[in-house]
Short mmCIF file of C-alpha atoms in Angstrom, two decimals:
data_model
loop_
_atom_site.label_atom_id
_atom_site.label_comp_id
_atom_site.label_asym_id
_atom_site.label_seq_id
_atom_site.Cartn_x
_atom_site.Cartn_y
_atom_site.Cartn_z
CA UNK S 1 18.78 24.84 -0.95
CA UNK S 2 15.47 23.03 -0.55
CA UNK S 3 12.88 25.78 -0.36
CA UNK S 4 10.09 25.23 2.15
CA UNK S 5 7.51 26.14 -0.52
CA UNK S 6 8.75 23.43 -2.85
CA UNK S 7 8.88 20.83 -0.07
CA UNK S 8 5.39 21.81 1.10
CA UNK S 9 4.02 21.57 -2.43
CA UNK S 10 5.58 18.14 -2.93
CA UNK S 11 4.36 16.89 0.46
CA UNK S 12 0.80 18.06 -0.12
CA UNK S 13 0.56 16.60 -3.62
CA UNK S 14 2.10 13.27 -2.65
CA UNK S 15 0.23 12.90 0.64
CA UNK S 16 -3.27 13.97 -0.42
CA UNK S 17 -3.10 11.94 -3.60
CA UNK S 18 -1.92 8.90 -1.64
CA UNK S 19 -4.85 9.22 0.78
CA UNK S 20 -7.30 9.33 -2.13
CA UNK S 21 -5.79 6.45 -4.09
CA UNK S 22 -5.36 4.07 -1.17
CA UNK S 23 -8.81 4.90 0.19
CA UNK S 24 -10.12 3.77 -3.19
CA UNK S 25 -8.00 0.61 -3.12
CA UNK S 26 -8.71 -0.23 0.55
CA UNK S 27 -12.49 -0.21 0.34
CA UNK S 28 -12.50 -3.58 -1.39
CA UNK S 29 -10.59 -5.26 1.43
CA UNK S 30 -12.90 -3.97 4.17
CA UNK S 31 -15.97 -5.04 2.20
CA UNK S 32 -14.54 -8.51 1.46
CA UNK S 33 -17.14 -10.50 3.41
CA UNK S 34 -19.97 -8.35 2.03
CA UNK S 35 -18.72 -8.57 -1.55
CA UNK S 36 -18.42 -12.35 -1.17
CA UNK S 37 -22.16 -12.49 -0.43
CA UNK S 38 -22.97 -10.07 -3.28
CA UNK S 39 -20.88 -11.44 -6.13
CA UNK S 40 -20.51 -15.12 -5.15
CA UNK S 41 -23.92 -15.91 -3.59
CA UNK S 42 -23.91 -19.58 -4.62
CA UNK S 43 -20.60 -20.42 -2.92
CA UNK S 44 -20.09 -21.50 0.68
CA UNK S 45 -18.70 -19.03 3.22
CA UNK S 46 -15.01 -19.95 2.97
CA UNK S 47 -15.17 -20.60 -0.78
CA UNK S 48 -16.88 -17.26 -1.46
CA UNK S 49 -14.29 -15.50 0.69
CA UNK S 50 -11.45 -17.21 -1.16
CA UNK S 51 -13.02 -16.20 -4.48
CA UNK S 52 -13.30 -12.60 -3.27
CA UNK S 53 -9.67 -12.57 -2.14
CA UNK S 54 -8.66 -14.19 -5.43
CA UNK S 55 -10.08 -11.12 -7.19
CA UNK S 56 -8.19 -9.03 -4.61
CA UNK S 57 -4.97 -10.85 -5.53
CA UNK S 58 -5.60 -10.64 -9.29
CA UNK S 59 -5.45 -6.85 -9.03
CA UNK S 60 -1.91 -7.17 -7.70
CA UNK S 61 -0.89 -9.19 -10.74
CA UNK S 62 -1.38 -5.99 -12.74
CA UNK S 63 0.65 -3.85 -10.35
CA UNK S 64 4.05 -4.81 -11.80
CA UNK S 65 2.85 -3.82 -15.26
CA UNK S 66 1.60 -0.54 -13.85
CA UNK S 67 4.88 -0.05 -12.04
CA UNK S 68 6.86 -0.59 -15.24
CA UNK S 69 4.58 1.59 -17.35
CA UNK S 70 4.12 4.52 -14.99
CA UNK S 71 7.66 4.30 -13.58
CA UNK S 72 9.30 4.52 -16.99
CA UNK S 73 6.82 7.23 -17.99
CA UNK S 74 7.77 9.30 -14.94
CA UNK S 75 11.46 8.99 -15.86
CA UNK S 76 10.62 10.46 -19.27
CA UNK S 77 7.91 13.08 -18.68
CA UNK S 78 8.18 13.83 -14.95
CA UNK S 79 6.80 12.41 -11.70
CA UNK S 80 4.03 14.93 -11.11
CA UNK S 81 2.26 14.44 -14.43
CA UNK S 82 2.16 10.69 -13.92
CA UNK S 83 0.80 11.03 -10.37
CA UNK S 84 -2.02 13.21 -11.70
CA UNK S 85 -2.89 10.52 -14.25
CA UNK S 86 -2.89 7.69 -11.71
CA UNK S 87 -5.28 9.41 -9.31
CA UNK S 88 -7.78 9.94 -12.15
CA UNK S 89 -7.58 6.31 -13.29
CA UNK S 90 -7.99 5.02 -9.74
CA UNK S 91 -11.03 7.24 -9.27
CA UNK S 92 -12.64 5.96 -12.47
CA UNK S 93 -12.07 2.27 -11.68
CA UNK S 94 -13.34 2.62 -8.10
CA UNK S 95 -16.49 4.45 -9.16
CA UNK S 96 -17.07 1.74 -11.77
CA UNK S 97 -17.21 -0.96 -9.08
CA UNK S 98 -19.98 0.97 -7.34
CA UNK S 99 -22.06 0.89 -10.53
CA UNK S 100 -21.77 -2.83 -11.36
CA UNK S 101 -25.22 -4.49 -11.57
CA UNK S 102 -25.87 -7.46 -9.30
CA UNK S 103 -25.41 -11.10 -10.41
CA UNK S 104 -29.20 -11.44 -10.33
CA UNK S 105 -29.34 -8.83 -13.10
CA UNK S 106 -26.40 -9.69 -15.38
CA UNK S 107 -25.30 -13.09 -14.06
CA UNK S 108 -21.66 -14.12 -14.51
CA UNK S 109 -20.81 -10.73 -15.98
CA UNK S 110 -21.05 -9.14 -12.51
CA UNK S 111 -17.95 -10.88 -11.06
CA UNK S 112 -16.23 -10.48 -14.44
CA UNK S 113 -16.76 -6.70 -14.36
CA UNK S 114 -15.62 -6.66 -10.73
CA UNK S 115 -12.40 -8.42 -11.72
CA UNK S 116 -11.77 -6.06 -14.65
CA UNK S 117 -12.31 -2.99 -12.47
CA UNK S 118 -9.96 -4.39 -9.84
CA UNK S 119 -7.38 -5.07 -12.55
CA UNK S 120 -7.51 -1.42 -13.58
CA UNK S 121 -7.15 -0.45 -9.92
CA UNK S 122 -4.13 -2.72 -9.63
CA UNK S 123 -2.52 -1.39 -12.81
CA UNK S 124 -3.01 2.18 -11.57
CA UNK S 125 -1.78 1.42 -8.06
CA UNK S 126 1.47 0.27 -9.65
CA UNK S 127 2.31 3.89 -10.37
CA UNK S 128 1.20 5.38 -7.06
CA UNK S 129 3.26 4.61 -3.96
CA UNK S 130 6.68 4.16 -5.53
CA UNK S 131 6.01 7.16 -7.77
CA UNK S 132 4.88 9.34 -4.88
CA UNK S 133 7.89 8.26 -2.79
CA UNK S 134 10.32 9.06 -5.60
CA UNK S 135 8.68 12.42 -6.29
CA UNK S 136 8.65 13.40 -2.62
CA UNK S 137 12.17 12.25 -1.73
CA UNK S 138 13.67 14.12 -4.70
CA UNK S 139 12.15 17.42 -3.59
CA UNK S 140 12.98 17.65 0.13
CA UNK S 141 15.99 18.19 2.38
CA UNK S 142 18.20 15.05 2.17
CA UNK S 143 18.57 14.93 5.96
CA UNK S 144 14.79 14.91 6.39
CA UNK S 145 13.89 12.36 3.74
CA UNK S 146 12.43 9.84 6.16
CA UNK S 147 10.52 12.56 8.00
CA UNK S 148 8.86 13.58 4.75
CA UNK S 149 8.68 10.05 3.36
CA UNK S 150 6.81 8.88 6.44
CA UNK S 151 3.96 11.18 5.40
CA UNK S 152 3.19 8.67 2.68
CA UNK S 153 2.96 5.92 5.29
CA UNK S 154 0.80 8.16 7.45
CA UNK S 155 -1.43 8.89 4.45
CA UNK S 156 -1.70 5.21 3.57
CA UNK S 157 -2.70 4.09 7.07
CA UNK S 158 -5.01 7.09 7.39
CA UNK S 159 -6.74 6.19 4.12
CA UNK S 160 -7.30 2.64 5.34
CA UNK S 161 -8.68 4.03 8.61
CA UNK S 162 -11.08 6.28 6.70
CA UNK S 163 -12.19 3.37 4.54
CA UNK S 164 -12.74 1.16 7.59
CA UNK S 165 -14.61 3.93 9.43
CA UNK S 166 -16.87 4.56 6.45
CA UNK S 167 -17.70 0.88 6.03
CA UNK S 168 -18.38 0.55 9.76
CA UNK S 169 -20.59 3.67 9.84
CA UNK S 170 -22.67 2.56 6.86
CA UNK S 171 -23.15 -1.00 8.14
CA UNK S 172 -23.97 0.26 11.64
CA UNK S 173 -26.53 2.71 10.23
CA UNK S 174 -28.39 0.52 7.74
CA UNK S 175 -27.74 -3.04 8.95
CA UNK S 176 -26.19 -6.10 7.33
CA UNK S 177 -29.07 -6.92 4.98
CA UNK S 178 -29.19 -3.43 3.48
CA UNK S 179 -25.39 -3.42 3.30
CA UNK S 180 -25.47 -6.53 1.09
CA UNK S 181 -28.42 -5.24 -0.93
CA UNK S 182 -27.15 -1.75 -1.81
CA UNK S 183 -25.07 -0.14 0.96
CA UNK S 184 -21.79 -1.61 -0.28
CA UNK S 185 -21.97 0.72 -3.31
CA UNK S 186 -21.78 3.93 -1.25
CA UNK S 187 -18.02 3.88 -0.40
CA UNK S 188 -17.06 3.16 -4.01
CA UNK S 189 -19.17 6.04 -5.33
CA UNK S 190 -17.91 8.44 -2.66
CA UNK S 191 -14.40 7.92 -4.03
CA UNK S 192 -15.25 9.91 -7.18
CA UNK S 193 -15.38 13.44 -5.69
CA UNK S 194 -12.39 12.64 -3.45
CA UNK S 195 -10.41 11.59 -6.51
CA UNK S 196 -11.18 14.80 -8.36
CA UNK S 197 -9.88 16.79 -5.38
CA UNK S 198 -6.66 14.75 -5.41
CA UNK S 199 -6.23 15.32 -9.15
CA UNK S 200 -6.72 19.09 -8.75
CA UNK S 201 -4.07 19.28 -6.02
CA UNK S 202 -1.55 17.26 -8.01
CA UNK S 203 -1.97 19.27 -11.19
CA UNK S 204 -0.95 22.40 -9.27
CA UNK S 205 2.14 20.90 -7.64
CA UNK S 206 5.73 21.93 -8.35
CA UNK S 207 8.50 19.61 -9.46
CA UNK S 208 12.16 19.55 -10.37
CA UNK S 209 12.30 18.39 -13.99
CA UNK S 210 15.29 17.02 -15.88
CA UNK S 211 16.11 18.69 -19.22
CA UNK S 212 14.81 16.63 -22.15
CA UNK S 213 18.37 15.90 -23.28
CA UNK S 214 19.11 14.13 -19.97
CA UNK S 215 16.02 11.90 -19.88
CA UNK S 216 16.53 8.21 -20.69
CA UNK S 217 15.19 6.93 -23.99
CA UNK S 218 14.80 3.34 -22.75
CA UNK S 219 14.50 3.50 -18.93
CA UNK S 220 13.23 -0.07 -18.57
CA UNK S 221 16.15 -1.59 -20.44
CA UNK S 222 18.63 0.65 -18.66
CA UNK S 223 17.19 -0.09 -15.22
CA UNK S 224 17.19 -3.86 -15.72
CA UNK S 225 20.75 -3.79 -17.06
CA UNK S 226 22.28 -1.64 -14.32
CA UNK S 227 20.08 -2.13 -11.24
CA UNK S 228 18.88 -5.74 -11.29
CA UNK S 229 21.00 -6.86 -8.33
CA UNK S 230 19.79 -3.97 -6.19
CA UNK S 231 16.21 -4.68 -7.24
CA UNK S 232 16.51 -8.23 -5.90
CA UNK S 233 17.95 -7.05 -2.59
CA UNK S 234 15.40 -4.31 -2.05
CA UNK S 235 12.59 -6.59 -3.18
CA UNK S 236 13.71 -9.14 -0.61
CA UNK S 237 13.20 -6.63 2.19
CA UNK S 238 9.95 -5.25 0.77
CA UNK S 239 8.50 -8.77 0.96
CA UNK S 240 8.08 -8.16 4.69
CA UNK S 241 6.75 -4.65 4.09
CA UNK S 242 4.03 -5.89 1.75
CA UNK S 243 3.04 -8.93 3.78
CA UNK S 244 2.94 -7.19 7.16
CA UNK S 245 1.02 -4.24 5.69
CA UNK S 246 -1.80 -6.30 4.20
CA UNK S 247 -2.02 -8.64 7.16
CA UNK S 248 -2.35 -5.60 9.43
CA UNK S 249 -4.68 -3.52 7.26
CA UNK S 250 -6.81 -6.12 5.47
CA UNK S 251 -6.55 -9.75 6.55
CA UNK S 252 -6.88 -9.23 10.31
CA UNK S 253 -10.44 -7.95 9.92
CA UNK S 254 -11.36 -11.13 8.05
CA UNK S 255 -9.47 -13.33 10.53
CA UNK S 256 -11.23 -11.77 13.51
CA UNK S 257 -14.61 -12.03 11.82
CA UNK S 258 -14.46 -15.43 10.13
CA UNK S 259 -11.97 -17.42 12.21
CA UNK S 260 -12.28 -15.91 15.69
CA UNK S 261 -15.99 -15.08 15.37
CA UNK S 262 -15.82 -11.51 16.65
CA UNK S 263 -18.87 -9.42 15.72
CA UNK S 264 -18.38 -7.36 12.57
CA UNK S 265 -18.88 -3.87 14.00
CA UNK S 266 -16.43 -4.63 16.83
CA UNK S 267 -13.86 -5.86 14.31
CA UNK S 268 -14.09 -2.68 12.27
CA UNK S 269 -14.06 -0.48 15.38
CA UNK S 270 -10.85 -2.12 16.59
CA UNK S 271 -9.29 -1.89 13.14
CA UNK S 272 -10.14 1.80 12.85
CA UNK S 273 -8.44 2.48 16.18
CA UNK S 274 -5.36 0.43 15.23
CA UNK S 275 -5.05 2.07 11.81
CA UNK S 276 -5.45 5.53 13.32
CA UNK S 277 -2.72 4.75 15.83
CA UNK S 278 -0.48 3.60 12.97
CA UNK S 279 -1.14 6.83 11.06
CA UNK S 280 -0.32 8.92 14.13
CA UNK S 281 2.84 6.91 14.84
CA UNK S 282 4.22 7.08 11.28
CA UNK S 283 5.60 10.67 11.42
CA UNK S 284 7.38 9.93 14.70
CA UNK S 285 8.84 6.76 13.21
CA UNK S 286 10.00 8.80 10.21
CA UNK S 287 11.80 11.31 12.41
CA UNK S 288 13.49 8.46 14.27
CA UNK S 289 14.58 6.85 11.00
CA UNK S 290 16.41 10.06 10.06
CA UNK S 291 18.51 9.64 13.22
CA UNK S 292 19.46 5.98 12.78
CA UNK S 293 21.12 3.92 10.04
CA UNK S 294 18.57 2.59 7.55
CA UNK S 295 19.93 -0.94 7.92
CA UNK S 296 19.31 -0.90 11.67
CA UNK S 297 15.73 0.21 11.11
CA UNK S 298 15.17 -2.56 8.57
CA UNK S 299 16.50 -5.09 11.07
CA UNK S 300 14.13 -3.78 13.75
CA UNK S 301 11.14 -3.95 11.40
CA UNK S 302 11.75 -7.55 10.35
CA UNK S 303 12.78 -8.95 13.73
CA UNK S 304 9.90 -7.28 15.56
CA UNK S 305 7.57 -9.03 13.10
CA UNK S 306 9.25 -12.35 13.91
CA UNK S 307 8.85 -11.78 17.65
CA UNK S 308 5.28 -10.43 17.60
CA UNK S 309 3.57 -12.68 15.05
CA UNK S 310 2.59 -15.75 17.09
CA UNK S 311 1.77 -13.89 20.34
CA UNK S 312 -0.40 -11.46 18.35
CA UNK S 313 -2.47 -14.24 16.78
CA UNK S 314 -2.84 -16.01 20.12
CA UNK S 315 -4.12 -12.82 21.74
CA UNK S 316 -6.43 -12.10 18.79
CA UNK S 317 -7.96 -15.53 19.32
CA UNK S 318 -9.38 -14.42 22.68
CA UNK S 319 -12.28 -12.91 20.76
CA UNK S 320 -12.69 -9.55 22.50
CA UNK S 321 -12.35 -6.00 21.21
CA UNK S 322 -9.49 -5.29 23.62
CA UNK S 323 -7.62 -8.44 22.60
CA UNK S 324 -8.09 -7.69 18.91
CA UNK S 325 -6.76 -4.16 19.38
CA UNK S 326 -3.70 -5.37 21.30
CA UNK S 327 -2.97 -7.95 18.59
CA UNK S 328 -3.24 -5.39 15.82
CA UNK S 329 -0.97 -2.94 17.65
CA UNK S 330 1.62 -5.71 18.04
CA UNK S 331 1.55 -6.48 14.33
CA UNK S 332 1.48 -2.77 13.54
CA UNK S 333 4.92 -2.18 15.08
CA UNK S 334 6.69 -4.04 12.29
CA UNK S 335 4.24 -2.94 9.61
CA UNK S 336 4.59 0.78 10.33
CA UNK S 337 8.37 0.67 10.67
CA UNK S 338 8.85 -1.38 7.50
CA UNK S 339 6.48 0.87 5.56
CA UNK S 340 8.21 4.08 6.67
CA UNK S 341 11.75 2.93 5.97
CA UNK S 342 10.72 1.46 2.61
CA UNK S 343 9.34 4.79 1.41
CA UNK S 344 12.73 6.47 1.76
CA UNK S 345 15.20 3.61 1.23
CA UNK S 346 13.47 2.53 -1.98
CA UNK S 347 14.13 5.92 -3.57
CA UNK S 348 17.65 6.35 -2.16
CA UNK S 349 19.27 3.17 -3.45
CA UNK S 350 18.54 3.65 -7.16
CA UNK S 351 20.18 6.06 -9.60
CA UNK S 352 18.10 9.16 -10.32
CA UNK S 353 17.95 8.75 -14.10
CA UNK S 354 15.93 5.51 -13.88
CA UNK S 355 14.72 5.76 -10.28
CA UNK S 356 11.03 5.78 -11.18
CA UNK S 357 11.38 2.63 -13.26
CA UNK S 358 13.61 0.75 -10.81
CA UNK S 359 11.50 1.60 -7.77
CA UNK S 360 8.26 0.91 -9.64
CA UNK S 361 9.33 -2.54 -10.79
CA UNK S 362 10.83 -3.58 -7.45
CA UNK S 363 8.04 -2.32 -5.22
CA UNK S 364 5.14 -3.60 -7.30
CA UNK S 365 6.52 -7.01 -8.25
CA UNK S 366 7.22 -7.67 -4.58
CA UNK S 367 3.82 -6.41 -3.45
CA UNK S 368 2.13 -8.54 -6.11
CA UNK S 369 3.86 -11.65 -4.79
CA UNK S 370 3.73 -11.06 -1.04
CA UNK S 371 1.19 -8.28 -0.44
CA UNK S 372 -1.73 -9.04 -2.72
CA UNK S 373 -1.58 -12.75 -1.95
CA UNK S 374 -1.44 -12.25 1.84
CA UNK S 375 -5.21 -12.42 2.56
CA UNK S 376 -5.72 -15.34 0.17
CA UNK S 377 -2.75 -17.38 1.43
CA UNK S 378 -3.56 -16.66 5.08
CA UNK S 379 -7.21 -17.67 4.64
CA UNK S 380 -6.18 -20.80 2.76
CA UNK S 381 -3.57 -21.75 5.40
CA UNK S 382 -6.15 -21.58 8.18
CA UNK S 383 -8.59 -23.64 6.10
CA UNK S 384 -6.02 -26.27 5.07
CA UNK S 385 -4.21 -26.68 8.40
CA UNK S 386 -7.07 -25.99 10.78
CA UNK S 387 -4.69 -23.85 12.83
CA UNK S 388 -5.35 -20.12 13.37
CA UNK S 389 -1.60 -19.69 13.94
CA UNK S 390 -0.65 -20.79 10.42
CA UNK S 391 -0.59 -17.20 9.06
CA UNK S 392 1.75 -16.21 11.90
CA UNK S 393 4.24 -18.92 10.91
CA UNK S 394 4.06 -17.68 7.32
CA UNK S 395 4.81 -14.14 8.51
CA UNK S 396 7.84 -15.33 10.47
CA UNK S 397 9.31 -17.16 7.47
CA UNK S 398 8.94 -14.13 5.19
CA UNK S 399 10.26 -11.73 7.85
CA UNK S 400 13.41 -13.82 8.32
CA UNK S 401 13.91 -13.86 4.55
CA UNK S 402 13.49 -10.06 4.48
CA UNK S 403 15.97 -9.62 7.32
CA UNK S 404 18.56 -11.62 5.40
CA UNK S 405 17.98 -9.55 2.25
CA UNK S 406 18.31 -6.29 4.18
CA UNK S 407 21.85 -7.21 5.18
CA UNK S 408 22.86 -6.87 1.51
CA UNK S 409 21.34 -3.41 1.03
CA UNK S 410 23.92 -0.59 1.40
CA UNK S 411 23.47 2.13 3.99
CA UNK S 412 21.98 5.26 2.38
CA UNK S 413 21.31 7.62 5.29
CA UNK S 414 23.15 10.93 4.61
CA UNK S 415 23.74 11.20 8.36
CA UNK S 416 25.88 8.06 8.43
CA UNK S 417 27.44 7.88 4.94
CA UNK S 418 28.98 10.50 2.68
CA UNK S 419 28.26 8.76 -0.62
CA UNK S 420 24.96 7.23 -1.77
CA UNK S 421 23.65 5.89 -5.09
CA UNK S 422 22.45 9.48 -5.67
CA UNK S 423 19.55 11.63 -4.77
CA UNK S 424 20.24 14.18 -7.47
CA UNK S 425 17.14 16.24 -8.06
CA UNK S 426 17.26 18.25 -11.29
CA UNK S 427 18.15 21.90 -10.94
CA UNK S 428 15.28 23.33 -12.96
CA UNK S 429 12.01 23.64 -11.06
CA UNK S 430 8.80 24.17 -12.97
CA UNK S 431 5.09 23.92 -12.47
CA UNK S 432 4.22 21.57 -15.28
CA UNK S 433 1.22 22.31 -17.44
#
């Protein structure tokens, strides 16, 4: 029997912590053009932007290491303890960015410190989403896994909306010059008190904990030996999840600003609306996923991305707020659906004993390859080809690859199958100290 108190505790800890961590991580993306001017003042517009997105992508190179480290740690000491650690580390690294002196003060060390702080963010992020999904899915009613899992997607999109709204409000209030001079620091510093709230909530959460005698001694080795085929299949699908998510949440603001030429405040306003709509839609998508086979949902997510990509970029090129909003909503259909189904499917397909490790490796390696590189590759494709539709073609190719991979993932919905790889939450529930 899955007690409502336990499910509520798990949902609150996972959701609030996810909002805090991804707010911290998202700020960088929404300040990309500003940070390019701050940390790479001697580079041209496109070059500075590519350098800024290169730092963005470098952070993702550390995510697989974070996924391995925190995933295996959660299999040994428990999910909740690890999630409390990650929110503290993310808070520290984000606050650090807000305190970095300007290049005029410390020269080359400014972008170096920025890169190091982003690397710590990336390493920490490796333990967040897959860890939160695993923790949440193990502590709720099996027939409502997607309903609860979609709260993580809602929290993620909501955190990006908050970050976008904050950046827009600050820039609107103080102007572009002040934003470059000092205003960019405000969002990073505001993350500190938010992070402490997230840590406090997670330390008080409840969790089902395996007895010490049943915990794996070498979860990484065991996961790679027994789950490597499933990791490849799931990673193939998550390629679309990662790419569509970061195109929708991060790159489109840069595309509309730098390529289309839409005014910055209008870009952020449209993005805030689109992200808020995605956050609102996520719980409804989650409820729908609980009523349909997971494989059908994965097919819808990937094929809708294939269908919507080129029309969305064409519409975005019209250069109006309305057009930008329509384009983002079109891309958001696949992004929201893929994100919601990933949060539940990723935890369902792996065995419980090494689930944290398997999910952490798969999710973060894939996001490092396809998610973190999305803004950089998309910006480079437009620059190299001269075509604003080049990123759309890239999306289509990856989405078709993800669709193919999804056909090799077994059905795991308890509504449509009687046997799954095992969601076996431990019987002993404790509030860990």
